[in-house]
PDB file of C-alpha atoms in Angstrom:
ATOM      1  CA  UNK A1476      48.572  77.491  -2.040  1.00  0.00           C
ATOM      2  CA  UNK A1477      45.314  75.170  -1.820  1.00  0.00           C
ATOM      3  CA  UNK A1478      44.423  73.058   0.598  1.00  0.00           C
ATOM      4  CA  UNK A1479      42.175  70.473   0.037  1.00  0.00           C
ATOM      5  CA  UNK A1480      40.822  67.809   1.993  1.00  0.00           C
ATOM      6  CA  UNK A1481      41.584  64.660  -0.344  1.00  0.00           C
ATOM      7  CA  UNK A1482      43.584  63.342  -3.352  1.00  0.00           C
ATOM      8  CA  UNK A1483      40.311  63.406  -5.334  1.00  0.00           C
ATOM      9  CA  UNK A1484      39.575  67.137  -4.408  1.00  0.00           C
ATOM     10  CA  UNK A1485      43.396  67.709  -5.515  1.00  0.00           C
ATOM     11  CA  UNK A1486      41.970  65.927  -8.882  1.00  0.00           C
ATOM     12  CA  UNK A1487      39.328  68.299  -9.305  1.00  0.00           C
ATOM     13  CA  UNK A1488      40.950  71.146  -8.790  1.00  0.00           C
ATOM     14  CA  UNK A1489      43.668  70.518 -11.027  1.00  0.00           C
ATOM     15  CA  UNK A1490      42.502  68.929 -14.151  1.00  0.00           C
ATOM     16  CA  UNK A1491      39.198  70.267 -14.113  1.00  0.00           C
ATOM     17  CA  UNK A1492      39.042  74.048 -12.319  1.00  0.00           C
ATOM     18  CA  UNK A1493      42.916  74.139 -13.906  1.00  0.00           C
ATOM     19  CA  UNK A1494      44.145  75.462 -10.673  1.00  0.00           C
ATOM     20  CA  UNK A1495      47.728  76.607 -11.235  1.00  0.00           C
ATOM     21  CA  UNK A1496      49.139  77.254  -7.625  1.00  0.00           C
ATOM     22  CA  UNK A1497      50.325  74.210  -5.248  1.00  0.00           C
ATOM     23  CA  UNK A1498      47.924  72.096  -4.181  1.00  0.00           C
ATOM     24  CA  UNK A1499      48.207  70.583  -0.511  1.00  0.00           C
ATOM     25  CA  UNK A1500      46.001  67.986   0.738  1.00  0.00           C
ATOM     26  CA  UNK A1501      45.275  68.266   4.708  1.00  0.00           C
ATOM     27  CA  UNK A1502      42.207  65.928   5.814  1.00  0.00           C
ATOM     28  CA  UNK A1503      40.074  67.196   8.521  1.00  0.00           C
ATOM     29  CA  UNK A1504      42.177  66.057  11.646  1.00  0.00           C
ATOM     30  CA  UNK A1505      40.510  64.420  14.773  1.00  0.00           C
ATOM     31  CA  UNK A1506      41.485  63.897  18.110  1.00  0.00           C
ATOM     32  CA  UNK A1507      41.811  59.896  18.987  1.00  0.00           C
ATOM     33  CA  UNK A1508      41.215  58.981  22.580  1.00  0.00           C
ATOM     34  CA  UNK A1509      44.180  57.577  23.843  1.00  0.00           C
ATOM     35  CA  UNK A1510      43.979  54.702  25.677  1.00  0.00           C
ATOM     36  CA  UNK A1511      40.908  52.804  23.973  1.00  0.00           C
ATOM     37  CA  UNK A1512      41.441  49.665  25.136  1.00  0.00           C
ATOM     38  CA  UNK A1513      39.906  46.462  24.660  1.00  0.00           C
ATOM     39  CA  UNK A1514      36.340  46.720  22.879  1.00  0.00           C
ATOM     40  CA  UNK A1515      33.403  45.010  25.615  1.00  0.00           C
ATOM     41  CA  UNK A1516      32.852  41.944  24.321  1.00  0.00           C
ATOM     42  CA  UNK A1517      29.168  41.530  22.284  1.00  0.00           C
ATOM     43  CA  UNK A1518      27.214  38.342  22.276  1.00  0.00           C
ATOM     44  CA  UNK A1519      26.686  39.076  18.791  1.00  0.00           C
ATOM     45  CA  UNK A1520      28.693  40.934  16.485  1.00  0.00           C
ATOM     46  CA  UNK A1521      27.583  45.176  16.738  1.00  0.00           C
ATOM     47  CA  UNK A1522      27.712  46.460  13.237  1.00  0.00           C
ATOM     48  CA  UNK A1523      26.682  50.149  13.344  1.00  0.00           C
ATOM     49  CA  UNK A1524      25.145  53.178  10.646  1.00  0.00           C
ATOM     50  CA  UNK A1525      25.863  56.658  11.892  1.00  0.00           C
ATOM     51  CA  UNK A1526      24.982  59.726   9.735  1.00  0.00           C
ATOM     52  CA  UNK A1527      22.193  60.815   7.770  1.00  0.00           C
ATOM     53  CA  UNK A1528      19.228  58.012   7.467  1.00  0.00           C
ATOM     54  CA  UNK A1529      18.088  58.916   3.989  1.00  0.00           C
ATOM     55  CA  UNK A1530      18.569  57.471   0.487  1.00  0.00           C
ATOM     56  CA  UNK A1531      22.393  59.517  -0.006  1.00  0.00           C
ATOM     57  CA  UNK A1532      24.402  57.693   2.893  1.00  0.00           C
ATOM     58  CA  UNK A1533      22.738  53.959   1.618  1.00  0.00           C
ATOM     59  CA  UNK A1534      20.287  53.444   4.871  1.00  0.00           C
ATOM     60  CA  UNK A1535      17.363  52.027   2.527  1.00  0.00           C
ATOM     61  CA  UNK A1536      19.604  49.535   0.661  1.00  0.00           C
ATOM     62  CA  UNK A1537      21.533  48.891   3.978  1.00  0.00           C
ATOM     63  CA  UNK A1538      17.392  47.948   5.642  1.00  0.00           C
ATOM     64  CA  UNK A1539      16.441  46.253   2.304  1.00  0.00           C
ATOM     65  CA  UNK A1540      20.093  43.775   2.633  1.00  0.00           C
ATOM     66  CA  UNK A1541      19.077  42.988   6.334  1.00  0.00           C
ATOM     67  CA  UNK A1542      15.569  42.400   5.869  1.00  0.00           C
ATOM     68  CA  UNK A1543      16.212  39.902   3.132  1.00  0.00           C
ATOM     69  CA  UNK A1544      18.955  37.991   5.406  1.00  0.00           C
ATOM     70  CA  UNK A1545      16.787  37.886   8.532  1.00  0.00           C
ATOM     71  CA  UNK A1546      16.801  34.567   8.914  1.00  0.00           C
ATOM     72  CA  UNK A1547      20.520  34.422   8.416  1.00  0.00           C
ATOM     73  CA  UNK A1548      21.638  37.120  10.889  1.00  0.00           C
ATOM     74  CA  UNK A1549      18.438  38.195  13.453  1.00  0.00           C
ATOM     75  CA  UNK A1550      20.492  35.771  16.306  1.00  0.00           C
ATOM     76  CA  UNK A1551      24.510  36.748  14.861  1.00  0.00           C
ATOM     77  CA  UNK A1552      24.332  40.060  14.962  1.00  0.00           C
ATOM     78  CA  UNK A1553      23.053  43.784  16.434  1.00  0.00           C
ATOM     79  CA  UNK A1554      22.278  46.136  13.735  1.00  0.00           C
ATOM     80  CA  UNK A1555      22.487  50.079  15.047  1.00  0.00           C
ATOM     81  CA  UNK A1556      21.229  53.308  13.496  1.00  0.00           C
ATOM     82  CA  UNK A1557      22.372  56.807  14.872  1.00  0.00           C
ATOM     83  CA  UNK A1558      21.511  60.270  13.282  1.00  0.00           C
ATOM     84  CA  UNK A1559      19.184  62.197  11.581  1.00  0.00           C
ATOM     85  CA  UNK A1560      16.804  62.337   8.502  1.00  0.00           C
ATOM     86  CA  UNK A1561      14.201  59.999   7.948  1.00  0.00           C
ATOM     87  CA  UNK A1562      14.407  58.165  11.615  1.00  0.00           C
ATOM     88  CA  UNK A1563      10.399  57.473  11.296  1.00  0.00           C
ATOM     89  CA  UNK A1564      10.619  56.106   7.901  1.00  0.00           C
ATOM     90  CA  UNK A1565      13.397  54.035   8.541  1.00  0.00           C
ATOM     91  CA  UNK A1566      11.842  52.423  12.239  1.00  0.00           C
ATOM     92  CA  UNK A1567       8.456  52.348  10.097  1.00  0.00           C
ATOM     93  CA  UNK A1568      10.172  49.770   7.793  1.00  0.00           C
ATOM     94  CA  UNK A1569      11.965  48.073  10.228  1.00  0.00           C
ATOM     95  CA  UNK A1570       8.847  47.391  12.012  1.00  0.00           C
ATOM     96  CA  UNK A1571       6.967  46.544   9.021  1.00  0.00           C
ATOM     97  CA  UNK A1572       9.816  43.753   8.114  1.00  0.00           C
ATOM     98  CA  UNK A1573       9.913  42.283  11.436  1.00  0.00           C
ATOM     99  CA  UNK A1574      13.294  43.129  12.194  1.00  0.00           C
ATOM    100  CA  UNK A1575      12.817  45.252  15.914  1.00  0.00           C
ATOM    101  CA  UNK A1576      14.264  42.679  18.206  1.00  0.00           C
ATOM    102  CA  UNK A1577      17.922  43.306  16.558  1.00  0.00           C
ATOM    103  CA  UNK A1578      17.493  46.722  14.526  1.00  0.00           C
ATOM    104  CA  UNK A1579      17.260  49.679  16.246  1.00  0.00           C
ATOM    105  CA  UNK A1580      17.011  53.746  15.413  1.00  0.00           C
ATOM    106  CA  UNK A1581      18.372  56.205  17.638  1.00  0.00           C
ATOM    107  CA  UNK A1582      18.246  60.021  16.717  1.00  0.00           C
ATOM    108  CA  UNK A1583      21.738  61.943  18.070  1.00  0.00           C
ATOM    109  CA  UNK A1584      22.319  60.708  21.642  1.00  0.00           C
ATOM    110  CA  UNK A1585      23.947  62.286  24.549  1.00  0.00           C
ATOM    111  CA  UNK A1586      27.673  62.050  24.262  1.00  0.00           C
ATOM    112  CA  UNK A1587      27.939  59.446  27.126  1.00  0.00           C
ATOM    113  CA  UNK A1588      24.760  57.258  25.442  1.00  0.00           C
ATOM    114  CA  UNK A1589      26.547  57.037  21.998  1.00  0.00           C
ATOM    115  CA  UNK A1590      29.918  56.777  23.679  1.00  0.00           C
ATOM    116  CA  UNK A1591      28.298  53.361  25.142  1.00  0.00           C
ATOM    117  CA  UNK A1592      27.189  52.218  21.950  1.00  0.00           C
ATOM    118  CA  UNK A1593      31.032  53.184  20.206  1.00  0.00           C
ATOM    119  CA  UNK A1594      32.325  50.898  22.887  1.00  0.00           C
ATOM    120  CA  UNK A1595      30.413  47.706  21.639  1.00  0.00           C
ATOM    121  CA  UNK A1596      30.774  48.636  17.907  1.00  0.00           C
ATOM    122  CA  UNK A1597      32.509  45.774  15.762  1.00  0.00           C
ATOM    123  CA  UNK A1598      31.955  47.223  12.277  1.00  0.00           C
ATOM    124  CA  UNK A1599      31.064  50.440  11.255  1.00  0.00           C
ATOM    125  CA  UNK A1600      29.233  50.743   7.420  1.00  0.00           C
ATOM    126  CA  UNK A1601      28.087  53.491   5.613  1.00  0.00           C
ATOM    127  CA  UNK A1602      27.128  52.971   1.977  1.00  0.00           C
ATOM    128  CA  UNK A1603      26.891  56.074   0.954  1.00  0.00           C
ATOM    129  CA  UNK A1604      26.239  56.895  -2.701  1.00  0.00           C
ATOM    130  CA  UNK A1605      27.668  59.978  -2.686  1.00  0.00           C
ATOM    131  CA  UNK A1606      30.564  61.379   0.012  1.00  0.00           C
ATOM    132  CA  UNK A1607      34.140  63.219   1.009  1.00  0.00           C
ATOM    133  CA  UNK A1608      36.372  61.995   3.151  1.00  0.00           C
ATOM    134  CA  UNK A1609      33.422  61.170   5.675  1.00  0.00           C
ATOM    135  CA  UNK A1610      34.339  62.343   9.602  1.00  0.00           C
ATOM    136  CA  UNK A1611      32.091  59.684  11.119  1.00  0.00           C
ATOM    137  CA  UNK A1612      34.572  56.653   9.132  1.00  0.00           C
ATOM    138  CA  UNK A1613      37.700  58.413  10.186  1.00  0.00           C
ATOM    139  CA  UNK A1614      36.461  58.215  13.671  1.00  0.00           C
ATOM    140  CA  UNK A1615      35.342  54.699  13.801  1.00  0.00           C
ATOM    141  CA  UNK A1616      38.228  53.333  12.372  1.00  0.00           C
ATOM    142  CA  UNK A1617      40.163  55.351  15.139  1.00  0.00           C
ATOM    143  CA  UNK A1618      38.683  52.806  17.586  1.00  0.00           C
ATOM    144  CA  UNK A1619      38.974  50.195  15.905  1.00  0.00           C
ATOM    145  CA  UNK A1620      35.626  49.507  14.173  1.00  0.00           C
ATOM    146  CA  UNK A1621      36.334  47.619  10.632  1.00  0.00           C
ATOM    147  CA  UNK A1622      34.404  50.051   7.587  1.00  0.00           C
ATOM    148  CA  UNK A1623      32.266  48.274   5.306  1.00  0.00           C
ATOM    149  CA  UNK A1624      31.961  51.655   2.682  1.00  0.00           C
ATOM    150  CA  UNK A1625      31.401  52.178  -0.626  1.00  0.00           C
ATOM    151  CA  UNK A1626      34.138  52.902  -3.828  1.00  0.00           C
ATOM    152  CA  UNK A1627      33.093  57.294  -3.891  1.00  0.00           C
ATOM    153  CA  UNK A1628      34.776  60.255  -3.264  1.00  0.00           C
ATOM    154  CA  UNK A1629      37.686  60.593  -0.531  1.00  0.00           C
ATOM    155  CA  UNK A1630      36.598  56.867   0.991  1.00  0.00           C
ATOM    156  CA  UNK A1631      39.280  54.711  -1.491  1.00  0.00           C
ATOM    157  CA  UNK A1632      41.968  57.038  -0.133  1.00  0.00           C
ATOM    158  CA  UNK A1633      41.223  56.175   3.705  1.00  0.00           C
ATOM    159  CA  UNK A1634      40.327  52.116   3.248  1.00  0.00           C
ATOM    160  CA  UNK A1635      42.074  48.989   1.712  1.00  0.00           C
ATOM    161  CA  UNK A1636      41.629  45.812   1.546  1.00  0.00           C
ATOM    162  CA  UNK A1637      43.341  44.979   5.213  1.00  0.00           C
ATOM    163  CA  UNK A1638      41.933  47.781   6.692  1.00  0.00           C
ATOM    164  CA  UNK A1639      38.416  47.362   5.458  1.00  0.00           C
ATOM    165  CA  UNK A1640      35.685  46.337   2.483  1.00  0.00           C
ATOM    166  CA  UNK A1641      34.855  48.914   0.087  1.00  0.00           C
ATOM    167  CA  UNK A1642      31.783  47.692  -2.468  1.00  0.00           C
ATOM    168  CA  UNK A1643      30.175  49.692  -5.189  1.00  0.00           C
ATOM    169  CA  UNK A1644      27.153  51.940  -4.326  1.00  0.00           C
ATOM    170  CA  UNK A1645      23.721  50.513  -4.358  1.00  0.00           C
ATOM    171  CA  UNK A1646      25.061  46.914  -4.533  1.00  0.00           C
ATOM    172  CA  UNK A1647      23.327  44.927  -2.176  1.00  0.00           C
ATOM    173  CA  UNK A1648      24.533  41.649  -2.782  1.00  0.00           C
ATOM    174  CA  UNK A1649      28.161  43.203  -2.155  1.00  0.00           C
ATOM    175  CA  UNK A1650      26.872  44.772   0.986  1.00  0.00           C
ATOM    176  CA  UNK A1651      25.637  41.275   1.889  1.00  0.00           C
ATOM    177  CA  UNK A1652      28.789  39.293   1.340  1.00  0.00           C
ATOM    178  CA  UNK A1653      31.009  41.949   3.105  1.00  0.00           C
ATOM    179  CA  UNK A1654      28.734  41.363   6.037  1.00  0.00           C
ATOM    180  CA  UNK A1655      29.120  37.467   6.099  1.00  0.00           C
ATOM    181  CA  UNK A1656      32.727  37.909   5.625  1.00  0.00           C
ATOM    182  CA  UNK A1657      33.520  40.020   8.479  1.00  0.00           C
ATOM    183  CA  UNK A1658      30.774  38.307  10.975  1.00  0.00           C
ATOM    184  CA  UNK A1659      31.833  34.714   9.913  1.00  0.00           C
ATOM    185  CA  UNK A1660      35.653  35.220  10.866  1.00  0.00           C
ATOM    186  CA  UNK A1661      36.594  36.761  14.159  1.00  0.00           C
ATOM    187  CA  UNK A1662      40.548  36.699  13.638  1.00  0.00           C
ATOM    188  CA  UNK A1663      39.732  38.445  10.308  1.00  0.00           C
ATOM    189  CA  UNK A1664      37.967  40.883  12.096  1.00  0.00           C
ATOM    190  CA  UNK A1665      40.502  41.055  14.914  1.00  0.00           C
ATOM    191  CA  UNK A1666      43.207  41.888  12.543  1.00  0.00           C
ATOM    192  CA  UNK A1667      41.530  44.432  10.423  1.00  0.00           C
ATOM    193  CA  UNK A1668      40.569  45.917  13.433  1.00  0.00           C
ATOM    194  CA  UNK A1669      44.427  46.520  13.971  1.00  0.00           C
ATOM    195  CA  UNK A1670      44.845  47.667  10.570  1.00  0.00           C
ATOM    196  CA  UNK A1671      41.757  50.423  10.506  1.00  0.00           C
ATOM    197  CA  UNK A1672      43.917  52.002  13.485  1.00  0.00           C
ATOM    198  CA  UNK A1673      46.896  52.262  12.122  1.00  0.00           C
ATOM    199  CA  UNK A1674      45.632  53.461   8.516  1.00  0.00           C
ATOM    200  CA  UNK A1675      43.907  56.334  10.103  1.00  0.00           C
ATOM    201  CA  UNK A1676      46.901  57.733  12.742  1.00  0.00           C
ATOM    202  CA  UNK A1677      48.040  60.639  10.163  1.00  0.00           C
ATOM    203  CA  UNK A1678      44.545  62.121  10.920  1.00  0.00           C
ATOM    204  CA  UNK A1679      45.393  62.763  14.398  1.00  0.00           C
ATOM    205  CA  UNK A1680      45.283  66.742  15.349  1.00  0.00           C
ATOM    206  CA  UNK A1681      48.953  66.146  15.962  1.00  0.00           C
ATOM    207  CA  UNK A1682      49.883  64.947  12.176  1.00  0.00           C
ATOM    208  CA  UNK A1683      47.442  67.674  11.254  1.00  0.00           C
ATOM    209  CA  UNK A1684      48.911  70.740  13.431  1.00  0.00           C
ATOM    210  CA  UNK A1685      52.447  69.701  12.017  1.00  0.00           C
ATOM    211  CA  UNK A1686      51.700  69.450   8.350  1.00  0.00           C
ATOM    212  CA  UNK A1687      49.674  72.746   8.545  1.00  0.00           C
ATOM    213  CA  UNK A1688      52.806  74.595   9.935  1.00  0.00           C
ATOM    214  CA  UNK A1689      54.529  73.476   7.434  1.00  0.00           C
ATOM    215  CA  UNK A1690      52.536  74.655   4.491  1.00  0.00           C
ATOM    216  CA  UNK A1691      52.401  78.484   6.486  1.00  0.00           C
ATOM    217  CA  UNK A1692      56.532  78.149   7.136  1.00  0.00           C
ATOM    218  CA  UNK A1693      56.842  77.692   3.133  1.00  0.00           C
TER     219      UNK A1693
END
């Protein structure tokens, strides 16, 4: 037996490696906190980027979409950048643009620091060009944070259209409109809030652990 992390790995593997043994699929699991609660309430919507800053995970068309709608979202909305890469490039440009009273860069913070910032997210985008089943989507949508992702690799298999907004990679005027639709109606946000939770529970460590046993008992 196989195990694989997504239906598109199972793809691969089977029509183009030709594996002929059974092929399971068993995401990476997580571990949920329990009781999340009620997100603190944000005077302006918190939309936040966590992963590699670089060309890959979409951070330059992601600066290029805000910097063109400042006008439009510099008093609706908190734009947040945590990770690694090109961190000077990308608070060079956001300088440059004018965009440092509601864009901000922070390398990997202190589990307590980024815990804060998880708290206050609203919706969580990463338009990546290229990607798995990303860890840092399954999370967010754990709390509650609505995806705004792109249509590649494992992503289609985690996020629908209630749970989420998937666009096509390097689109910017996609990026842009999923934006103004999520920031422009809180109930819609409210309810696909809901829906990101309960889309992601069969990644819990629980689901995980069980399913796993299962493929060692056969």
């Amino acid at each position: 037996t196989l195990i694989v992390l997504s239906d598109s790995w199972k793809v691969f593997f089977s029509e183009v490696v030709k594996i002929k043994s059974d092929i399971e699929v068993v995401p990476n699991p997580l571990v949920f906190p329990k009781n999340i609660g009620n997100r603190e309430q944000n005077e302006k919507v918190m939309i936040r980027f966590s992963g590699r800053i670089g060309e890959r995970k979409g951070a330059w068309d992601l600066l290029e979409v805000i910097a063109d709608n400042i006008g439009k979202w510099s008093e609706r909305v908190d734009f947040v950048f945590t990770g690694d890469g090109e961190i000077s490039k990308a608070r060079g440009i956001i300088e440059e643009k004018g965009m440092v009273s509601f864009v901000r860069v922070h390398d990997w913070l202190p589990q307590k620091e980024f815990e804060e910032i998880m708290k206050r997210t609203d919706i969580f985008i990463l338009p990546s060009y290229n990607e798995g089943v990303p860890i840092a989507l399954i999370e967010s949508m754990g709390r509650g944070h609505v995806p705004i992702s792109t249509l590649v690799g494992g992503i289609p298999e985690v996020v629908d259209e209630e749970s989420g907004i998937l666009v096509n990679p390097g689109n910017k005027n996609e990026i842009e409109r999923a934006i103004d639709t999520l920031i422009s109606d809180e109930k819609k946000l409210a309810t696909m809030s809901i829906k990101a939770r309960e889309s992601v529970k069969n990644f819990d460590i629980g689901h995980y652990m069980s399913k796993l046993s299962k493929i060692y008992e056969k």
